[in-house]
JSON list of C-alpha atoms in Angstrom, two decimals:
[
{"chain": "E", "resi": 1, "resn": "MET", "atom": "CA", "xyz": [-0.83, -6.90, -9.38]},
{"chain": "E", "resi": 2, "resn": "SER", "atom": "CA", "xyz": [-0.24, -9.10, -6.38]},
{"chain": "E", "resi": 3, "resn": "ALA", "atom": "CA", "xyz": [-0.50, -8.31, -2.69]},
{"chain": "E", "resi": 4, "resn": "ILE", "atom": "CA", "xyz": [1.58, -9.63, 0.19]},
{"chain": "E", "resi": 5, "resn": "LEU", "atom": "CA", "xyz": [0.71, -9.20, 3.87]},
{"chain": "E", "resi": 6, "resn": "LEU", "atom": "CA", "xyz": [3.66, -7.56, 5.63]},
{"chain": "E", "resi": 7, "resn": "ILE", "atom": "CA", "xyz": [2.29, -6.81, 9.11]},
{"chain": "E", "resi": 8, "resn": "PRO", "atom": "CA", "xyz": [-0.94, -8.44, 10.30]},
{"chain": "E", "resi": 9, "resn": "PRO", "atom": "CA", "xyz": [-3.29, -6.71, 12.73]},
{"chain": "E", "resi": 10, "resn": "SER", "atom": "CA", "xyz": [-1.95, -6.50, 16.28]},
{"chain": "E", "resi": 11, "resn": "ALA", "atom": "CA", "xyz": [-5.33, -7.43, 17.79]},
{"chain": "E", "resi": 12, "resn": "GLU", "atom": "CA", "xyz": [-8.63, -9.02, 16.83]},
{"chain": "E", "resi": 13, "resn": "PRO", "atom": "CA", "xyz": [-12.12, -7.47, 16.65]},
{"chain": "E", "resi": 14, "resn": "TRP", "atom": "CA", "xyz": [-13.17, -9.58, 19.66]},
{"chain": "E", "resi": 15, "resn": "SER", "atom": "CA", "xyz": [-11.16, -10.70, 22.65]},
{"chain": "E", "resi": 16, "resn": "VAL", "atom": "CA", "xyz": [-11.31, -14.30, 23.81]},
{"chain": "E", "resi": 17, "resn": "ALA", "atom": "CA", "xyz": [-13.13, -13.13, 26.96]},
{"chain": "E", "resi": 18, "resn": "GLU", "atom": "CA", "xyz": [-15.77, -11.30, 24.89]},
{"chain": "E", "resi": 19, "resn": "ALA", "atom": "CA", "xyz": [-16.25, -14.30, 22.64]},
{"chain": "E", "resi": 20, "resn": "LYS", "atom": "CA", "xyz": [-16.52, -16.65, 25.62]},
{"chain": "E", "resi": 21, "resn": "ALA", "atom": "CA", "xyz": [-19.19, -14.41, 27.16]},
{"chain": "E", "resi": 22, "resn": "PHE", "atom": "CA", "xyz": [-21.15, -14.47, 23.88]},
{"chain": "E", "resi": 23, "resn": "LEU", "atom": "CA", "xyz": [-20.75, -18.26, 23.63]},
{"chain": "E", "resi": 24, "resn": "ARG", "atom": "CA", "xyz": [-21.57, -18.68, 27.34]},
{"chain": "E", "resi": 25, "resn": "VAL", "atom": "CA", "xyz": [-18.39, -20.67, 27.85]},
{"chain": "E", "resi": 26, "resn": "GLU", "atom": "CA", "xyz": [-17.23, -20.52, 31.46]},
{"chain": "E", "resi": 27, "resn": "HIS", "atom": "CA", "xyz": [-14.22, -22.86, 31.36]},
{"chain": "E", "resi": 28, "resn": "GLY", "atom": "CA", "xyz": [-10.77, -22.11, 29.96]},
{"chain": "E", "resi": 29, "resn": "ASP", "atom": "CA", "xyz": [-10.31, -25.42, 28.16]},
{"chain": "E", "resi": 30, "resn": "ASP", "atom": "CA", "xyz": [-11.21, -23.98, 24.76]},
{"chain": "E", "resi": 31, "resn": "ASP", "atom": "CA", "xyz": [-9.45, -20.60, 24.95]},
{"chain": "E", "resi": 32, "resn": "ALA", "atom": "CA", "xyz": [-6.93, -21.52, 22.23]},
{"chain": "E", "resi": 33, "resn": "VAL", "atom": "CA", "xyz": [-9.72, -22.87, 20.01]},
{"chain": "E", "resi": 34, "resn": "ILE", "atom": "CA", "xyz": [-11.80, -19.73, 20.49]},
{"chain": "E", "resi": 35, "resn": "ALA", "atom": "CA", "xyz": [-8.80, -17.48, 19.76]},
{"chain": "E", "resi": 36, "resn": "ALA", "atom": "CA", "xyz": [-8.15, -19.43, 16.55]},
{"chain": "E", "resi": 37, "resn": "LEU", "atom": "CA", "xyz": [-11.82, -19.18, 15.57]},
{"chain": "E", "resi": 38, "resn": "ILE", "atom": "CA", "xyz": [-11.78, -15.40, 16.09]},
{"chain": "E", "resi": 39, "resn": "ALA", "atom": "CA", "xyz": [-8.72, -15.02, 13.83]},
{"chain": "E", "resi": 40, "resn": "ALA", "atom": "CA", "xyz": [-10.21, -17.37, 11.23]},
{"chain": "E", "resi": 41, "resn": "ALA", "atom": "CA", "xyz": [-13.55, -15.55, 11.30]},
{"chain": "E", "resi": 42, "resn": "ARG", "atom": "CA", "xyz": [-11.82, -12.18, 10.85]},
{"chain": "E", "resi": 43, "resn": "GLY", "atom": "CA", "xyz": [-9.86, -13.57, 7.92]},
{"chain": "E", "resi": 44, "resn": "HIS", "atom": "CA", "xyz": [-13.00, -15.05, 6.40]},
{"chain": "E", "resi": 45, "resn": "VAL", "atom": "CA", "xyz": [-14.94, -11.79, 6.70]},
{"chain": "E", "resi": 46, "resn": "GLU", "atom": "CA", "xyz": [-11.97, -9.91, 5.24]},
{"chain": "E", "resi": 47, "resn": "ALA", "atom": "CA", "xyz": [-11.86, -12.31, 2.29]},
{"chain": "E", "resi": 48, "resn": "LEU", "atom": "CA", "xyz": [-15.62, -12.09, 1.68]},
{"chain": "E", "resi": 49, "resn": "THR", "atom": "CA", "xyz": [-15.67, -8.28, 1.85]},
{"chain": "E", "resi": 50, "resn": "ARG", "atom": "CA", "xyz": [-12.18, -7.57, 0.49]},
{"chain": "E", "resi": 51, "resn": "ARG", "atom": "CA", "xyz": [-11.65, -5.23, 3.44]},
{"chain": "E", "resi": 52, "resn": "ALA", "atom": "CA", "xyz": [-8.92, -5.18, 6.05]},
{"chain": "E", "resi": 53, "resn": "LEU", "atom": "CA", "xyz": [-10.81, -4.75, 9.29]},
{"chain": "E", "resi": 54, "resn": "LEU", "atom": "CA", "xyz": [-7.96, -3.67, 11.57]},
{"chain": "E", "resi": 55, "resn": "VAL", "atom": "CA", "xyz": [-4.81, -1.74, 10.63]},
{"chain": "E", "resi": 56, "resn": "GLN", "atom": "CA", "xyz": [-2.38, -3.91, 8.69]},
{"chain": "E", "resi": 57, "resn": "ARG", "atom": "CA", "xyz": [0.36, -3.34, 6.14]},
{"chain": "E", "resi": 58, "resn": "TRP", "atom": "CA", "xyz": [0.46, -4.88, 2.70]},
{"chain": "E", "resi": 59, "resn": "ARG", "atom": "CA", "xyz": [2.89, -4.78, -0.21]},
{"chain": "E", "resi": 60, "resn": "LEU", "atom": "CA", "xyz": [1.41, -4.25, -3.67]},
{"chain": "E", "resi": 61, "resn": "VAL", "atom": "CA", "xyz": [3.65, -5.57, -6.44]},
{"chain": "E", "resi": 62, "resn": "LEU", "atom": "CA", "xyz": [3.15, -4.35, -10.01]},
{"chain": "E", "resi": 63, "resn": "ASP", "atom": "CA", "xyz": [4.85, -4.86, -13.35]},
{"chain": "E", "resi": 64, "resn": "ALA", "atom": "CA", "xyz": [3.99, -1.36, -14.65]},
{"chain": "E", "resi": 65, "resn": "TRP", "atom": "CA", "xyz": [2.24, 1.82, -13.58]},
{"chain": "E", "resi": 66, "resn": "PRO", "atom": "CA", "xyz": [-1.45, 2.06, -14.56]},
{"chain": "E", "resi": 67, "resn": "ALA", "atom": "CA", "xyz": [-1.84, 4.14, -17.72]},
{"chain": "E", "resi": 68, "resn": "ASN", "atom": "CA", "xyz": [-4.47, 6.38, -16.12]},
{"chain": "E", "resi": 69, "resn": "GLY", "atom": "CA", "xyz": [-2.34, 7.08, -13.03]},
{"chain": "E", "resi": 70, "resn": "ARG", "atom": "CA", "xyz": [-4.94, 5.55, -10.68]},
{"chain": "E", "resi": 71, "resn": "LEU", "atom": "CA", "xyz": [-4.12, 2.37, -8.80]},
{"chain": "E", "resi": 72, "resn": "ASP", "atom": "CA", "xyz": [-6.95, 0.36, -7.23]},
{"chain": "E", "resi": 73, "resn": "PRO", "atom": "CA", "xyz": [-5.47, -1.94, -4.57]},
{"chain": "E", "resi": 74, "resn": "ARG", "atom": "CA", "xyz": [-8.67, -4.09, -4.70]},
{"chain": "E", "resi": 75, "resn": "VAL", "atom": "CA", "xyz": [-8.74, -4.25, -0.92]},
{"chain": "E", "resi": 76, "resn": "GLY", "atom": "CA", "xyz": [-9.59, -1.48, 1.49]},
{"chain": "E", "resi": 77, "resn": "PRO", "atom": "CA", "xyz": [-10.11, 0.71, 3.29]},
{"chain": "E", "resi": 78, "resn": "LEU", "atom": "CA", "xyz": [-6.94, 2.40, 2.13]},
{"chain": "E", "resi": 79, "resn": "ARG", "atom": "CA", "xyz": [-5.26, 4.56, 4.78]},
{"chain": "E", "resi": 80, "resn": "SER", "atom": "CA", "xyz": [-1.86, 5.58, 3.40]},
{"chain": "E", "resi": 81, "resn": "VAL", "atom": "CA", "xyz": [1.15, 4.76, 1.26]},
{"chain": "E", "resi": 82, "resn": "ILE", "atom": "CA", "xyz": [4.05, 3.90, 3.59]},
{"chain": "E", "resi": 83, "resn": "ALA", "atom": "CA", "xyz": [6.83, 3.25, 1.06]},
{"chain": "E", "resi": 84, "resn": "ALA", "atom": "CA", "xyz": [7.27, 3.10, -2.71]},
{"chain": "E", "resi": 85, "resn": "ARG", "atom": "CA", "xyz": [10.14, 1.84, -4.84]},
{"chain": "E", "resi": 86, "resn": "VAL", "atom": "CA", "xyz": [11.01, 0.80, -8.36]},
{"chain": "E", "resi": 87, "resn": "PHE", "atom": "CA", "xyz": [13.67, -1.70, -9.36]},
{"chain": "E", "resi": 88, "resn": "ASP", "atom": "CA", "xyz": [16.16, -1.01, -12.12]},
{"chain": "E", "resi": 89, "resn": "ALA", "atom": "CA", "xyz": [17.49, -3.58, -14.60]},
{"chain": "E", "resi": 90, "resn": "ALA", "atom": "CA", "xyz": [20.21, -4.58, -12.09]},
{"chain": "E", "resi": 91, "resn": "ASN", "atom": "CA", "xyz": [17.50, -5.34, -9.45]},
{"chain": "E", "resi": 92, "resn": "SER", "atom": "CA", "xyz": [18.47, -2.35, -7.29]},
{"chain": "E", "resi": 93, "resn": "ALA", "atom": "CA", "xyz": [15.59, -0.67, -5.48]},
{"chain": "E", "resi": 94, "resn": "HIS", "atom": "CA", "xyz": [15.11, 3.10, -5.78]},
{"chain": "E", "resi": 95, "resn": "SER", "atom": "CA", "xyz": [12.74, 4.89, -3.41]},
{"chain": "E", "resi": 96, "resn": "ILE", "atom": "CA", "xyz": [10.01, 7.13, -4.74]},
{"chain": "E", "resi": 97, "resn": "ASP", "atom": "CA", "xyz": [9.00, 10.31, -2.92]},
{"chain": "E", "resi": 98, "resn": "LEU", "atom": "CA", "xyz": [5.70, 9.58, -1.15]},
{"chain": "E", "resi": 99, "resn": "GLU", "atom": "CA", "xyz": [4.50, 13.13, -1.89]},
{"chain": "E", "resi": 100, "resn": "THR", "atom": "CA", "xyz": [4.06, 11.90, -5.47]},
{"chain": "E", "resi": 101, "resn": "PHE", "atom": "CA", "xyz": [1.03, 9.87, -4.39]},
{"chain": "E", "resi": 102, "resn": "VAL", "atom": "CA", "xyz": [-2.42, 11.04, -3.36]},
{"chain": "E", "resi": 103, "resn": "VAL", "atom": "CA", "xyz": [-4.59, 8.64, -1.41]},
{"chain": "E", "resi": 104, "resn": "ASP", "atom": "CA", "xyz": [-8.26, 9.04, -2.30]},
{"chain": "E", "resi": 105, "resn": "ALA", "atom": "CA", "xyz": [-9.75, 7.19, 0.67]},
{"chain": "E", "resi": 106, "resn": "ALA", "atom": "CA", "xyz": [-13.33, 7.70, -0.53]},
{"chain": "E", "resi": 107, "resn": "ALA", "atom": "CA", "xyz": [-12.63, 5.99, -3.86]},
{"chain": "E", "resi": 108, "resn": "ASN", "atom": "CA", "xyz": [-10.00, 3.64, -2.36]},
{"chain": "E", "resi": 109, "resn": "ILE", "atom": "CA", "xyz": [-7.52, 4.75, -5.03]},
{"chain": "E", "resi": 110, "resn": "ILE", "atom": "CA", "xyz": [-3.85, 5.72, -5.05]},
{"chain": "E", "resi": 111, "resn": "ALA", "atom": "CA", "xyz": [-3.41, 8.45, -7.64]},
{"chain": "E", "resi": 112, "resn": "SER", "atom": "CA", "xyz": [-0.27, 9.86, -9.19]},
{"chain": "E", "resi": 113, "resn": "PRO", "atom": "CA", "xyz": [0.49, 11.37, -12.58]},
{"chain": "E", "resi": 114, "resn": "CYS", "atom": "CA", "xyz": [2.02, 8.43, -14.45]},
{"chain": "E", "resi": 115, "resn": "TRP", "atom": "CA", "xyz": [4.40, 10.75, -16.35]},
{"chain": "E", "resi": 116, "resn": "ALA", "atom": "CA", "xyz": [5.98, 11.76, -13.00]},
{"chain": "E", "resi": 117, "resn": "LEU", "atom": "CA", "xyz": [6.80, 8.22, -11.88]},
{"chain": "E", "resi": 118, "resn": "PRO", "atom": "CA", "xyz": [10.06, 6.45, -12.71]},
{"chain": "E", "resi": 119, "resn": "LEU", "atom": "CA", "xyz": [9.69, 3.43, -14.95]},
{"chain": "E", "resi": 120, "resn": "PRO", "atom": "CA", "xyz": [10.84, 0.07, -13.62]},
{"chain": "E", "resi": 121, "resn": "GLY", "atom": "CA", "xyz": [13.90, -1.47, -15.22]},
{"chain": "E", "resi": 122, "resn": "ARG", "atom": "CA", "xyz": [12.78, -5.06, -14.79]},
{"chain": "E", "resi": 123, "resn": "VAL", "atom": "CA", "xyz": [9.79, -6.43, -16.63]},
{"chain": "E", "resi": 124, "resn": "THR", "atom": "CA", "xyz": [8.22, -8.41, -13.78]},
{"chain": "E", "resi": 125, "resn": "ALA", "atom": "CA", "xyz": [7.54, -7.09, -10.27]},
{"chain": "E", "resi": 126, "resn": "GLY", "atom": "CA", "xyz": [9.42, -3.88, -10.92]},
{"chain": "E", "resi": 127, "resn": "ILE", "atom": "CA", "xyz": [7.25, -1.75, -8.61]},
{"chain": "E", "resi": 128, "resn": "GLU", "atom": "CA", "xyz": [6.48, -2.18, -4.91]},
{"chain": "E", "resi": 129, "resn": "LEU", "atom": "CA", "xyz": [4.11, -0.04, -2.87]},
{"chain": "E", "resi": 130, "resn": "ASP", "atom": "CA", "xyz": [3.75, -0.63, 0.86]},
{"chain": "E", "resi": 131, "resn": "VAL", "atom": "CA", "xyz": [0.31, 0.50, 2.01]},
{"chain": "E", "resi": 132, "resn": "GLU", "atom": "CA", "xyz": [-1.59, 0.65, 5.26]},
{"chain": "E", "resi": 133, "resn": "LEU", "atom": "CA", "xyz": [-5.16, -0.64, 5.21]},
{"chain": "E", "resi": 134, "resn": "GLY", "atom": "CA", "xyz": [-7.93, -0.98, 7.78]},
{"chain": "E", "resi": 135, "resn": "TYR", "atom": "CA", "xyz": [-10.63, 0.87, 9.65]},
{"chain": "E", "resi": 136, "resn": "GLY", "atom": "CA", "xyz": [-8.41, 1.55, 12.66]},
{"chain": "E", "resi": 137, "resn": "ALA", "atom": "CA", "xyz": [-6.23, -0.05, 15.32]},
{"chain": "E", "resi": 138, "resn": "LEU", "atom": "CA", "xyz": [-9.01, -0.68, 17.83]},
{"chain": "E", "resi": 139, "resn": "ALA", "atom": "CA", "xyz": [-11.73, -3.31, 17.72]},
{"chain": "E", "resi": 140, "resn": "THR", "atom": "CA", "xyz": [-14.29, -0.53, 18.13]},
{"chain": "E", "resi": 141, "resn": "ASP", "atom": "CA", "xyz": [-13.06, 1.04, 14.86]},
{"chain": "E", "resi": 142, "resn": "VAL", "atom": "CA", "xyz": [-14.48, -1.93, 12.93]},
{"chain": "E", "resi": 143, "resn": "PRO", "atom": "CA", "xyz": [-18.09, -1.34, 11.82]},
{"chain": "E", "resi": 144, "resn": "ASP", "atom": "CA", "xyz": [-20.59, -3.07, 14.10]},
{"chain": "E", "resi": 145, "resn": "GLY", "atom": "CA", "xyz": [-22.09, -5.16, 11.30]},
{"chain": "E", "resi": 146, "resn": "LEU", "atom": "CA", "xyz": [-18.70, -6.69, 10.48]},
{"chain": "E", "resi": 147, "resn": "ARG", "atom": "CA", "xyz": [-17.90, -7.28, 14.15]},
{"chain": "E", "resi": 148, "resn": "HIS", "atom": "CA", "xyz": [-21.22, -9.05, 14.57]},
{"chain": "E", "resi": 149, "resn": "ALA", "atom": "CA", "xyz": [-20.54, -11.16, 11.46]},
{"chain": "E", "resi": 150, "resn": "ILE", "atom": "CA", "xyz": [-17.30, -12.32, 13.08]},
{"chain": "E", "resi": 151, "resn": "ARG", "atom": "CA", "xyz": [-19.11, -13.14, 16.30]},
{"chain": "E", "resi": 152, "resn": "MET", "atom": "CA", "xyz": [-21.73, -15.11, 14.35]},
{"chain": "E", "resi": 153, "resn": "LEU", "atom": "CA", "xyz": [-19.04, -17.11, 12.57]},
{"chain": "E", "resi": 154, "resn": "VAL", "atom": "CA", "xyz": [-17.18, -17.84, 15.79]},
{"chain": "E", "resi": 155, "resn": "ALA", "atom": "CA", "xyz": [-20.40, -19.07, 17.45]},
{"chain": "E", "resi": 156, "resn": "HIS", "atom": "CA", "xyz": [-21.41, -21.12, 14.41]},
{"chain": "E", "resi": 157, "resn": "TRP", "atom": "CA", "xyz": [-18.01, -22.74, 14.02]},
{"chain": "E", "resi": 158, "resn": "TYR", "atom": "CA", "xyz": [-17.68, -23.37, 17.76]},
{"chain": "E", "resi": 159, "resn": "GLU", "atom": "CA", "xyz": [-21.07, -25.05, 17.96]},
{"chain": "E", "resi": 160, "resn": "ASN", "atom": "CA", "xyz": [-20.58, -27.05, 14.74]},
{"chain": "E", "resi": 161, "resn": "ARG", "atom": "CA", "xyz": [-16.97, -28.19, 15.09]},
{"chain": "E", "resi": 162, "resn": "GLY", "atom": "CA", "xyz": [-17.79, -31.77, 14.15]},
{"chain": "E", "resi": 163, "resn": "LEU", "atom": "CA", "xyz": [-19.79, -31.03, 11.00]},
{"chain": "E", "resi": 164, "resn": "ALA", "atom": "CA", "xyz": [-18.35, -31.02, 7.51]},
{"chain": "E", "resi": 165, "resn": "ALA", "atom": "CA", "xyz": [-19.58, -29.07, 4.51]},
{"chain": "E", "resi": 166, "resn": "THR", "atom": "CA", "xyz": [-21.73, -31.07, 2.12]},
{"chain": "E", "resi": 167, "resn": "GLY", "atom": "CA", "xyz": [-20.98, -30.78, -1.57]},
{"chain": "E", "resi": 168, "resn": "ASP", "atom": "CA", "xyz": [-20.07, -27.28, -2.60]},
{"chain": "E", "resi": 169, "resn": "ALA", "atom": "CA", "xyz": [-22.15, -25.63, 0.12]},
{"chain": "E", "resi": 170, "resn": "ALA", "atom": "CA", "xyz": [-20.05, -23.93, 2.79]},
{"chain": "E", "resi": 171, "resn": "MET", "atom": "CA", "xyz": [-21.18, -24.16, 6.40]},
{"chain": "E", "resi": 172, "resn": "LEU", "atom": "CA", "xyz": [-22.04, -20.52, 7.13]},
{"chain": "E", "resi": 173, "resn": "PRO", "atom": "CA", "xyz": [-24.69, -19.15, 9.48]},
{"chain": "E", "resi": 174, "resn": "GLY", "atom": "CA", "xyz": [-27.88, -17.69, 8.06]},
{"chain": "E", "resi": 175, "resn": "GLY", "atom": "CA", "xyz": [-27.89, -13.93, 7.88]},
{"chain": "E", "resi": 176, "resn": "LEU", "atom": "CA", "xyz": [-24.12, -13.62, 7.45]},
{"chain": "E", "resi": 177, "resn": "GLY", "atom": "CA", "xyz": [-24.45, -12.52, 3.84]},
{"chain": "E", "resi": 178, "resn": "ALA", "atom": "CA", "xyz": [-26.90, -9.79, 4.77]},
{"chain": "E", "resi": 179, "resn": "LEU", "atom": "CA", "xyz": [-24.55, -8.48, 7.47]},
{"chain": "E", "resi": 180, "resn": "ILE", "atom": "CA", "xyz": [-21.54, -8.19, 5.19]},
{"chain": "E", "resi": 181, "resn": "ALA", "atom": "CA", "xyz": [-23.32, -7.18, 1.96]},
{"chain": "E", "resi": 182, "resn": "PRO", "atom": "CA", "xyz": [-23.10, -3.40, 2.59]},
{"chain": "E", "resi": 183, "resn": "TYR", "atom": "CA", "xyz": [-19.33, -3.67, 3.06]},
{"chain": "E", "resi": 184, "resn": "ARG", "atom": "CA", "xyz": [-18.39, -5.89, 0.11]},
{"chain": "E", "resi": 185, "resn": "MET", "atom": "CA", "xyz": [-16.00, -4.33, -2.38]},
{"chain": "E", "resi": 186, "resn": "LEU", "atom": "CA", "xyz": [-17.00, -5.52, -5.81]},
{"chain": "E", "resi": 187, "resn": "SER", "atom": "CA", "xyz": [-14.78, -5.65, -8.87]},
{"chain": "E", "resi": 188, "resn": "LEU", "atom": "CA", "xyz": [-15.82, -5.46, -12.46]}
]
């Protein structure tokens, strides 16, 4: 299974003004840098936790339906299935009724009886599911621990812009791991 970002979040967990207040930056010279750091920090926290913090849409591409009828998108939190289609042997897309799918938000699973789903006609990438992920559309919907992790990263990266990582050690602030640990989605 592969995943493709279709629609990124429309906002960030922190505004530039909020970040500047936290950084105690009073000038506007670094606004673009701070905005870029906020977006990069959100992306980094999302990658570390495998969670979409703000509402965004992704396309999941599969070769076949899971045999047990339960699809784990490996990123969460899962909100809804927006569209579903299978491709026939002639590469024509055929929509699937969304009522066929049940979103189990607690388990972060899309469930459907595999016998009720049409089989794809092409061997590779024959199934596409468009899903909506994220805690919510507002910055305040993101858990406080993850918002603070983003703020820590922004501050750390802003203050250490000239430093480079040494060896394999990434330049991350102390305590970041503890902040994001409760939210990490692990895979087996």
